[in-house]
Structures are given as C-alpha cells and as structure tokens.
Amino acid sequence: MSDASDGLKRFISGYSAKSADKKFHIPYQRKDLALDLVKLHDDRFSSLGGDKYFACVDMKGTDGKVYDIDFFMIVQPGKLTVTETSVHKINGKPLYNWKEEKGVWKKMKVS
C-alpha cells in the first residue's frame, strides 16, 4: 500500500508542477478547481481487488474551501494510473456516500 500511496503523492505533485499556477486542477460543476494537497488519508487507502485502488485526499481550493477528492487508480509494478477523480466532500459535507454491496463498494446518494 505504501508504494501506491507514494505513487499517488508523486502523481499529484507532478501534475501540479506542470500547471502554470502549480495547483492540481479538477473540473467540478463546469468550473475548474485549483487545489493544493493538504493530506492523503493513508488510513483510507483501499484495495478494490486486483490492481485497483481507491484513495481519499484532502485538498484546499483557492476559494478557501477544503475538498475531499476520491482518486481511483490502477497500480502495477512501477506504474500508477489514475482512472477517475471525484469531489466527495466540500468542507466536510458529503456529496455522496459509499455503501458495500456483496463485497463491492458503490456510490450512493446522500439521504
């Protein structure tokens, strides 16, 4: 898991280094969020089976809000590929929740 965690940190810092403002950019509701890494939650780094992993990352936006970003990735020896990112929480308020069904985690609407 630590290799995958380190790989994700390198991915985020490398992506940020390439942007003009040195921020990590992610689209959200037709806007571009410019973010700085605050914390990668190693305690919430999960295997989804095979070479698929999930990680939860706190990032701070230029708007002052804290965004919880979910990263989905494929980890192979010497290679990490991010397959999906999504905004999970804004200032601690979830936009969706997770529920396990028969060993598979699925996104669920916030009730």
Coordinates of C-alpha atoms in Angstrom, one line a residue:
M1 CA 0.0 0.0 0.0
S2 CA 2.8 2.4 0.8
D3 CA 4.1 2.1 -2.8
A4 CA 0.6 3.1 -4.1
S5 CA 0.4 5.9 -1.6
D6 CA 3.8 7.3 -2.6
G7 CA 2.9 6.9 -6.2
L8 CA -0.3 8.9 -5.8
K9 CA 1.6 11.7 -4.0
R10 CA 4.1 11.8 -6.9
F11 CA 1.2 11.9 -9.4
I12 CA -0.4 14.9 -7.6
S13 CA 2.8 16.8 -7.2
G14 CA 3.9 16.0 -10.8
Y15 CA 0.6 17.2 -12.2
S16 CA 0.7 20.3 -10.0
A17 CA 4.2 21.1 -11.1
K18 CA 3.2 21.1 -14.8
S19 CA 0.3 23.6 -14.3
A20 CA 1.0 27.3 -14.7
D21 CA -0.1 28.1 -11.1
K22 CA 1.4 25.0 -9.6
K23 CA -2.0 23.8 -8.5
F24 CA -3.8 20.5 -9.0
H25 CA -6.8 21.1 -11.3
I26 CA -10.0 19.1 -11.4
P27 CA -13.3 20.0 -13.1
Y28 CA -16.4 20.3 -10.8
Q29 CA -19.8 21.6 -11.9
R30 CA -18.5 23.2 -15.0
K31 CA -15.8 25.1 -13.0
D32 CA -12.1 24.4 -12.7
L33 CA -11.0 23.8 -9.1
A34 CA -7.4 24.8 -8.4
L35 CA -6.2 22.8 -5.4
D36 CA -3.3 22.3 -3.1
L37 CA -2.6 18.9 -1.4
V38 CA -3.3 19.0 2.3
K39 CA -3.4 15.3 3.3
L40 CA -3.5 11.9 1.7
H41 CA -5.5 9.7 4.0
D42 CA -3.3 6.6 4.2
D43 CA -5.9 5.1 6.6
R44 CA -8.5 5.2 3.8
F45 CA -6.3 3.8 1.1
S46 CA -8.2 0.7 0.0
S47 CA -7.7 -2.2 -2.4
L48 CA -10.7 -2.7 -4.7
G49 CA -9.4 -6.1 -5.8
G50 CA -6.7 -7.0 -8.4
D51 CA -4.6 -4.0 -9.2
K52 CA -7.4 -1.4 -8.5
Y53 CA -7.1 1.0 -5.5
F54 CA -9.0 3.9 -4.0
A55 CA -7.7 6.8 -2.0
C56 CA -9.2 9.8 -0.2
V57 CA -7.3 13.1 -0.4
D58 CA -7.9 16.4 1.3
M59 CA -7.1 19.4 -0.9
K60 CA -7.5 23.2 -0.3
G61 CA -9.0 25.3 -3.0
T62 CA -8.1 28.8 -4.0
D63 CA -11.7 29.6 -2.8
G64 CA -10.6 28.7 0.8
K65 CA -12.8 25.5 0.9
V66 CA -11.4 22.1 1.7
Y67 CA -12.3 19.5 -0.8
D68 CA -12.2 15.7 -0.2
I69 CA -11.2 14.2 -3.5
D70 CA -11.6 10.5 -4.3
F71 CA -9.0 9.0 -6.5
F72 CA -9.4 5.7 -8.3
M73 CA -6.3 4.1 -9.8
I74 CA -4.6 1.1 -11.2
V75 CA -1.3 0.2 -9.6
Q76 CA 1.1 -2.0 -11.4
P77 CA 4.9 -2.5 -10.7
G78 CA 6.5 0.9 -11.3
K79 CA 3.3 2.4 -12.7
L80 CA 0.3 4.2 -11.3
T81 CA -2.6 5.3 -13.5
V82 CA -5.4 7.5 -12.1
T83 CA -8.7 6.3 -13.8
E84 CA -11.1 8.6 -12.1
T85 CA -11.3 11.6 -9.7
S86 CA -14.4 12.9 -8.0
V87 CA -15.3 15.6 -5.4
H88 CA -16.6 13.6 -2.4
K89 CA -17.0 16.3 0.2
I90 CA -16.8 20.1 0.4
N91 CA -15.8 21.5 3.9
G92 CA -16.7 18.1 5.3
K93 CA -20.2 17.9 3.8
P94 CA -20.6 14.7 1.7
L95 CA -22.0 14.9 -1.9
Y96 CA -22.4 11.2 -1.9
N97 CA -21.8 8.2 0.4
W98 CA -20.3 4.8 0.0
K99 CA -22.1 1.5 0.6
E100 CA -20.7 -2.0 0.4
E101 CA -22.9 -4.5 -1.5
K102 CA -21.7 -8.1 -1.8
G103 CA -18.1 -7.0 -1.4
V104 CA -18.3 -4.2 -3.9
W105 CA -18.3 -0.5 -2.9
K106 CA -20.9 1.7 -4.6
K107 CA -21.6 5.4 -4.6
M108 CA -25.0 6.2 -3.0
K109 CA -26.9 9.5 -2.9
V110 CA -26.8 11.4 0.3
S111 CA -30.1 10.9 2.1

